[in-house]
Amino acid sequence: MTKFARQSLMTAAGLVALLIAGYLGVVRPWHMRWGATDDEVAMRLAGDALAEPDAVASTRAITIHAPAATVWAWLVQTGQNRGGDWYSYEWLENLFAAGMHPVTHIDPRLQDLKVGDPLFMSMGAASNPIMAVSVQSLEKDRLLVLSGGWTFALMPLDAATTRLVVRYPMRPAELIHPALSFAIFEPAHFVMESGMLLGLKRAAEADPFLKYQPLPPDQPQEAQTHAAN
Amino acid sequence: MPPTDPTSRPGLGWLAGRGAGAASLALLAYTLAFLLYAFTRSGLTLLATVNEAAGLPATLLATWVALSIAALTIALLVWPLAALVGAVTALLISALCAAWNREHVPGRALAIGAGACAAPAALIALALAGVGPAWTPSLAETLGFWLGLPLLVYIATGGLASLELNRQLAAARS
């Protein structure tokens, strides 16, 4: 090995060691509670009871300048099989054959989310259930609990502002092996979940007081779809 | 070590090691190129909407570090396979050059290297066409990222590595 190659290898190893140390010491503790207050991290949420005992939970939160009903209307459309995506980085998800496409409007046909309904994380989830989660419990405009205790809690701060708190209990072997879960799933989940919260904020704030109004039931379903903007 | 005797050929171990090294560098380059792309696209999204409580600079940094950790781990997992493919390809290119490029013509070395890598790439493409997937923009994105672009990098690396091997052999001969 030449001196240059040896030096390059040492430099690369040093950079990787620095990256890992920075991630473990600073970035990970911070992203596990991205945007959340101490109270929100400590608070009991409805999905906690469904989490596996050895799960490591992240709690992330965002303030959305829109009423809870508006945030809810967007949230319940989540899923590749429903609105079309998870409001996150579609280009990144589609590198993994997720088949996501942007959700552009509130669709009244998707507002009736029920316990047991599946939400696909990927287009292949129909034949591969591991790529889907299902609704465990819900309370309109307030709470959505998905498989494994993944919880979305909407807390109105006032008539026009909502706090969205999301808790995800990650199982140690979420991705085959704990080491892979830690090094791949957990950082990727932060990227995707923070992207989702920002996507929901963007969607809800674009039309905070929804031009969409459900039409009377005797109207044709198609006529009820309105663009958000 | 590269051969210093003009009549000798490089040892198999040396060739395989160089091939594995070239493939490792290509994998690293591809990973870094992906990260640059991911940093740019995620950065543009994060600039558009800010979580006030978390702050933009910290969110940008955390997103980029998290993307790096995940992508570099995946690259690390793929590394042994890439190194093996690189080693085998180097041996193949060396044998082809020994048979068809005894005069050490650079252009021919480049063509042999790129061609040796393009052949399996073409076979994979044919096999894929045989399977006949229902093409969608999403599938094209997925296959482009995991197969199309890596194969292009493989072909380019094969051509350049063959050119470099040819240069070293020609220098040893002269």
mmCIF file of C-alpha atoms in Angstrom, chain A:
data_model
loop_
_atom_site.group_PDB
_atom_site.id
_atom_site.type_symbol
_atom_site.label_atom_id
_atom_site.label_comp_id
_atom_site.label_asym_id
_atom_site.label_seq_id
_atom_site.Cartn_x
_atom_site.Cartn_y
_atom_site.Cartn_z
ATOM 1 C CA MET A 1 0.000 0.000 0.000
ATOM 2 C CA THR A 2 1.421 3.399 -0.977
ATOM 3 C CA LYS A 3 1.907 6.181 1.552
ATOM 4 C CA PHE A 4 -0.830 8.216 -0.145
ATOM 5 C CA ALA A 5 -3.268 5.303 -0.022
ATOM 6 C CA ARG A 6 -2.456 4.681 3.636
ATOM 7 C CA GLN A 7 -2.974 8.359 4.481
ATOM 8 C CA SER A 8 -6.244 8.454 2.517
ATOM 9 C CA LEU A 9 -7.489 5.375 4.338
ATOM 10 C CA MET A 10 -6.562 6.846 7.719
ATOM 11 C CA THR A 11 -8.293 10.136 6.844
ATOM 12 C CA ALA A 12 -11.436 8.307 5.707
ATOM 13 C CA ALA A 13 -11.439 6.152 8.857
ATOM 14 C CA GLY A 14 -11.047 9.298 10.984
ATOM 15 C CA LEU A 15 -13.938 11.017 9.224
ATOM 16 C CA VAL A 16 -16.188 7.979 9.652
ATOM 17 C CA ALA A 17 -15.241 7.729 13.351
ATOM 18 C CA LEU A 18 -16.031 11.439 13.757
ATOM 19 C CA LEU A 19 -19.366 10.975 11.971
ATOM 20 C CA ILE A 20 -20.322 8.043 14.219
ATOM 21 C CA ALA A 21 -19.245 9.855 17.396
ATOM 22 C CA GLY A 22 -21.145 12.994 16.362
ATOM 23 C CA TYR A 23 -24.222 10.934 15.556
ATOM 24 C CA LEU A 24 -24.206 8.999 18.831
ATOM 25 C CA GLY A 25 -23.253 11.899 21.066
ATOM 26 C CA VAL A 26 -25.195 14.797 19.588
ATOM 27 C CA VAL A 27 -27.456 14.059 16.637
ATOM 28 C CA ARG A 28 -29.243 10.904 17.816
ATOM 29 C CA PRO A 29 -30.295 12.167 21.272
ATOM 30 C CA TRP A 30 -31.587 15.304 19.542
ATOM 31 C CA HIS A 31 -33.436 13.691 16.648
ATOM 32 C CA MET A 32 -35.139 11.162 18.939
ATOM 33 C CA ARG A 33 -37.095 14.130 20.342
ATOM 34 C CA TRP A 34 -37.071 16.479 17.353
ATOM 35 C CA GLY A 35 -39.135 19.564 18.161
ATOM 36 C CA ALA A 36 -40.703 18.023 21.290
ATOM 37 C CA THR A 37 -40.774 19.608 24.739
ATOM 38 C CA ASP A 38 -39.781 17.757 27.924
ATOM 39 C CA ASP A 39 -43.456 17.428 28.830
ATOM 40 C CA GLU A 40 -44.318 15.935 25.447
ATOM 41 C CA VAL A 41 -41.486 13.425 25.708
ATOM 42 C CA ALA A 42 -42.644 12.402 29.194
ATOM 43 C CA MET A 43 -46.366 12.379 28.421
ATOM 44 C CA ARG A 44 -48.302 9.097 28.241
ATOM 45 C CA LEU A 45 -49.877 8.568 24.846
ATOM 46 C CA ALA A 46 -52.639 6.172 23.874
ATOM 47 C CA GLY A 47 -50.349 3.966 21.800
ATOM 48 C CA ASP A 48 -47.803 3.392 24.560
ATOM 49 C CA ALA A 49 -49.721 0.352 25.778
ATOM 50 C CA LEU A 50 -49.253 -1.319 22.384
ATOM 51 C CA ALA A 51 -45.489 -0.850 22.296
ATOM 52 C CA GLU A 52 -43.253 -3.824 22.932
ATOM 53 C CA PRO A 53 -41.544 -3.643 26.335
ATOM 54 C CA ASP A 54 -38.037 -3.338 24.881
ATOM 55 C CA ALA A 55 -38.991 -0.761 22.248
ATOM 56 C CA VAL A 56 -37.025 2.500 22.090
ATOM 57 C CA ALA A 57 -39.461 5.334 21.472
ATOM 58 C CA SER A 58 -38.876 8.567 19.636
ATOM 59 C CA THR A 59 -41.184 11.521 20.333
ATOM 60 C CA ARG A 60 -41.294 14.273 17.709
ATOM 61 C CA ALA A 61 -43.536 17.302 17.519
ATOM 62 C CA ILE A 62 -44.399 20.270 15.367
ATOM 63 C CA THR A 63 -46.669 23.288 15.627
ATOM 64 C CA ILE A 64 -49.026 23.670 12.696
ATOM 65 C CA HIS A 65 -50.807 26.955 12.102
ATOM 66 C CA ALA A 66 -54.120 25.372 11.187
ATOM 67 C CA PRO A 67 -57.080 23.975 13.157
ATOM 68 C CA ALA A 68 -56.900 20.358 14.308
ATOM 69 C CA ALA A 69 -59.743 19.442 11.922
ATOM 70 C CA THR A 70 -57.637 20.578 8.977
ATOM 71 C CA VAL A 71 -54.563 18.654 10.120
ATOM 72 C CA TRP A 72 -56.774 15.618 10.707
ATOM 73 C CA ALA A 73 -58.280 15.837 7.223
ATOM 74 C CA TRP A 74 -54.784 15.552 5.737
ATOM 75 C CA LEU A 75 -53.500 13.012 8.261
ATOM 76 C CA VAL A 76 -56.228 10.431 7.613
ATOM 77 C CA GLN A 77 -55.335 10.369 3.912
ATOM 78 C CA THR A 78 -51.902 9.007 4.745
ATOM 79 C CA GLY A 79 -50.812 5.801 3.038
ATOM 80 C CA GLN A 80 -49.648 4.708 -0.381
ATOM 81 C CA ASN A 81 -53.008 2.932 -0.813
ATOM 82 C CA ARG A 82 -54.999 5.979 0.286
ATOM 83 C CA GLY A 83 -53.921 9.532 -0.594
ATOM 84 C CA GLY A 84 -50.767 8.185 -2.206
ATOM 85 C CA ASP A 85 -47.946 8.975 0.163
ATOM 86 C CA TRP A 86 -46.843 9.813 3.691
ATOM 87 C CA TYR A 87 -46.163 13.526 3.013
ATOM 88 C CA SER A 88 -42.446 12.865 3.277
ATOM 89 C CA TYR A 89 -39.592 12.597 0.766
ATOM 90 C CA GLU A 90 -41.327 10.719 -2.074
ATOM 91 C CA TRP A 91 -38.215 10.733 -4.245
ATOM 92 C CA LEU A 92 -36.348 8.903 -1.471
ATOM 93 C CA GLU A 93 -39.152 6.417 -0.779
ATOM 94 C CA ASN A 94 -39.492 5.661 -4.485
ATOM 95 C CA LEU A 95 -35.840 4.618 -4.649
ATOM 96 C CA PHE A 96 -37.071 1.684 -2.545
ATOM 97 C CA ALA A 97 -39.972 0.815 -4.860
ATOM 98 C CA ALA A 98 -42.531 2.487 -2.616
ATOM 99 C CA GLY A 99 -44.639 3.816 -5.496
ATOM 100 C CA MET A 100 -45.552 7.035 -3.688
ATOM 101 C CA HIS A 101 -47.253 9.927 -5.424
ATOM 102 C CA PRO A 102 -48.025 13.311 -3.908
ATOM 103 C CA VAL A 103 -51.271 13.994 -2.101
ATOM 104 C CA THR A 104 -52.548 17.248 -3.553
ATOM 105 C CA HIS A 105 -56.030 17.708 -2.163
ATOM 106 C CA ILE A 106 -58.447 16.688 0.545
ATOM 107 C CA ASP A 107 -60.497 13.792 -0.722
ATOM 108 C CA PRO A 108 -63.797 13.273 1.159
ATOM 109 C CA ARG A 109 -63.774 9.594 0.184
ATOM 110 C CA LEU A 110 -60.674 9.121 2.348
ATOM 111 C CA GLN A 111 -61.975 10.867 5.447
ATOM 112 C CA ASP A 112 -63.786 7.860 6.855
ATOM 113 C CA LEU A 113 -60.764 6.096 8.349
ATOM 114 C CA LYS A 114 -61.721 3.150 10.563
ATOM 115 C CA VAL A 115 -60.070 0.827 13.049
ATOM 116 C CA GLY A 116 -58.461 -2.034 11.136
ATOM 117 C CA ASP A 117 -57.912 -0.067 7.921
ATOM 118 C CA PRO A 118 -54.468 -0.766 6.463
ATOM 119 C CA LEU A 119 -52.079 2.032 5.523
ATOM 120 C CA PHE A 120 -49.486 0.914 2.983
ATOM 121 C CA MET A 121 -45.887 2.029 3.407
ATOM 122 C CA SER A 122 -45.164 0.782 -0.101
ATOM 123 C CA MET A 123 -47.053 -0.304 -3.213
ATOM 124 C CA GLY A 124 -46.083 -3.941 -2.583
ATOM 125 C CA ALA A 125 -47.801 -4.038 0.797
ATOM 126 C CA ALA A 126 -50.896 -5.834 -0.518
ATOM 127 C CA SER A 127 -48.813 -8.981 -0.977
ATOM 128 C CA ASN A 128 -46.237 -8.162 1.700
ATOM 129 C CA PRO A 129 -48.059 -7.230 4.934
ATOM 130 C CA ILE A 130 -44.812 -6.260 6.651
ATOM 131 C CA MET A 131 -44.946 -3.107 4.516
ATOM 132 C CA ALA A 132 -48.280 -2.011 5.967
ATOM 133 C CA VAL A 133 -49.539 -0.730 9.283
ATOM 134 C CA SER A 134 -53.140 -0.693 10.394
ATOM 135 C CA VAL A 135 -55.301 1.603 12.468
ATOM 136 C CA GLN A 136 -55.492 0.399 16.071
ATOM 137 C CA SER A 137 -57.613 3.197 17.451
ATOM 138 C CA LEU A 138 -58.634 6.695 16.547
ATOM 139 C CA GLU A 139 -60.486 9.717 17.809
ATOM 140 C CA LYS A 140 -61.503 12.196 15.137
ATOM 141 C CA ASP A 141 -59.412 15.392 15.114
ATOM 142 C CA ARG A 142 -57.442 14.168 18.137
ATOM 143 C CA LEU A 143 -55.733 10.824 17.927
ATOM 144 C CA LEU A 144 -54.544 8.167 15.511
ATOM 145 C CA VAL A 145 -52.815 5.028 16.777
ATOM 146 C CA LEU A 146 -51.229 2.646 14.293
ATOM 147 C CA SER A 147 -49.667 -0.800 14.644
ATOM 148 C CA GLY A 148 -46.975 -1.168 17.271
ATOM 149 C CA GLY A 149 -48.167 1.911 19.119
ATOM 150 C CA TRP A 150 -47.167 4.490 16.482
ATOM 151 C CA THR A 151 -49.204 7.436 17.745
ATOM 152 C CA PHE A 152 -50.233 10.750 16.213
ATOM 153 C CA ALA A 153 -51.729 13.053 18.843
ATOM 154 C CA LEU A 154 -53.306 16.355 17.771
ATOM 155 C CA MET A 155 -53.505 18.979 20.495
ATOM 156 C CA PRO A 156 -55.284 22.238 19.683
ATOM 157 C CA LEU A 157 -53.339 25.203 21.074
ATOM 158 C CA ASP A 158 -56.114 27.564 19.967
ATOM 159 C CA ALA A 159 -58.779 27.651 17.266
ATOM 160 C CA ALA A 160 -56.182 28.104 14.527
ATOM 161 C CA THR A 161 -53.113 26.300 15.831
ATOM 162 C CA THR A 162 -52.429 22.625 16.457
ATOM 163 C CA ARG A 163 -49.595 20.811 18.124
ATOM 164 C CA LEU A 164 -48.904 17.451 16.478
ATOM 165 C CA VAL A 165 -46.969 14.997 18.665
ATOM 166 C CA VAL A 166 -45.810 11.723 17.147
ATOM 167 C CA ARG A 167 -44.378 8.795 19.052
ATOM 168 C CA TYR A 168 -42.793 5.796 17.354
ATOM 169 C CA PRO A 169 -41.726 2.842 19.513
ATOM 170 C CA MET A 170 -38.943 1.153 17.532
ATOM 171 C CA ARG A 171 -38.550 -2.553 18.175
ATOM 172 C CA PRO A 172 -34.916 -3.666 18.615
ATOM 173 C CA ALA A 173 -35.138 -5.935 15.570
ATOM 174 C CA GLU A 174 -37.243 -3.552 13.484
ATOM 175 C CA LEU A 175 -34.913 -4.220 10.549
ATOM 176 C CA ILE A 176 -33.782 -7.872 10.746
ATOM 177 C CA HIS A 177 -31.077 -7.299 13.374
ATOM 178 C CA PRO A 178 -30.697 -4.694 16.167
ATOM 179 C CA ALA A 179 -27.454 -3.376 14.644
ATOM 180 C CA LEU A 180 -29.178 -2.764 11.305
ATOM 181 C CA SER A 181 -32.174 -1.205 13.016
ATOM 182 C CA PHE A 182 -29.864 1.144 14.865
ATOM 183 C CA ALA A 183 -27.638 2.081 11.935
ATOM 184 C CA ILE A 184 -30.149 2.144 9.077
ATOM 185 C CA PHE A 185 -33.765 2.128 10.248
ATOM 186 C CA GLU A 186 -33.498 4.626 13.077
ATOM 187 C CA PRO A 187 -31.693 7.432 11.191
ATOM 188 C CA ALA A 188 -33.815 6.781 8.096
ATOM 189 C CA HIS A 189 -36.961 6.887 10.216
ATOM 190 C CA PHE A 190 -35.959 10.277 11.609
ATOM 191 C CA VAL A 191 -35.458 11.633 8.095
ATOM 192 C CA MET A 192 -38.789 10.258 6.885
ATOM 193 C CA GLU A 193 -40.876 11.098 9.964
ATOM 194 C CA SER A 194 -39.565 14.652 10.305
ATOM 195 C CA GLY A 195 -40.185 15.006 6.564
ATOM 196 C CA MET A 196 -43.734 13.760 7.109
ATOM 197 C CA LEU A 197 -44.453 16.262 9.886
ATOM 198 C CA LEU A 198 -43.098 19.087 7.736
ATOM 199 C CA GLY A 199 -45.163 17.811 4.802
ATOM 200 C CA LEU A 200 -48.334 17.779 6.918
ATOM 201 C CA LYS A 201 -47.547 21.282 8.159
ATOM 202 C CA ARG A 202 -47.008 22.477 4.593
ATOM 203 C CA ALA A 203 -50.246 20.895 3.380
ATOM 204 C CA ALA A 204 -52.401 22.077 6.286
ATOM 205 C CA GLU A 205 -51.020 25.619 6.351
ATOM 206 C CA ALA A 206 -51.577 26.043 2.613
ATOM 207 C CA ASP A 207 -55.311 26.137 3.352
ATOM 208 C CA PRO A 208 -55.727 26.354 7.129
ATOM 209 C CA PHE A 209 -59.455 26.915 7.097
ATOM 210 C CA LEU A 210 -60.183 24.371 4.405
ATOM 211 C CA LYS A 211 -62.142 25.488 1.411
ATOM 212 C CA TYR A 212 -63.212 21.857 1.392
ATOM 213 C CA GLN A 213 -66.597 21.247 3.005
ATOM 214 C CA PRO A 214 -68.216 17.829 2.855
ATOM 215 C CA LEU A 215 -71.299 17.984 0.685
ATOM 216 C CA PRO A 216 -74.630 16.460 1.744
ATOM 217 C CA PRO A 217 -74.675 12.665 1.416
ATOM 218 C CA ASP A 218 -77.074 12.723 -1.534
ATOM 219 C CA GLN A 219 -74.453 14.451 -3.712
ATOM 220 C CA PRO A 220 -72.283 12.226 -5.928
ATOM 221 C CA GLN A 221 -68.945 11.334 -4.273
ATOM 222 C CA GLU A 222 -66.926 12.716 -7.180
ATOM 223 C CA ALA A 223 -68.460 16.157 -6.697
ATOM 224 C CA GLN A 224 -67.153 16.324 -3.165
ATOM 225 C CA THR A 225 -63.504 16.461 -4.130
ATOM 226 C CA HIS A 226 -62.087 19.943 -3.980
ATOM 227 C CA ALA A 227 -58.566 21.113 -4.462
ATOM 228 C CA ALA A 228 -57.053 22.531 -1.298
ATOM 229 C CA ASN A 229 -55.912 25.665 -3.034
#
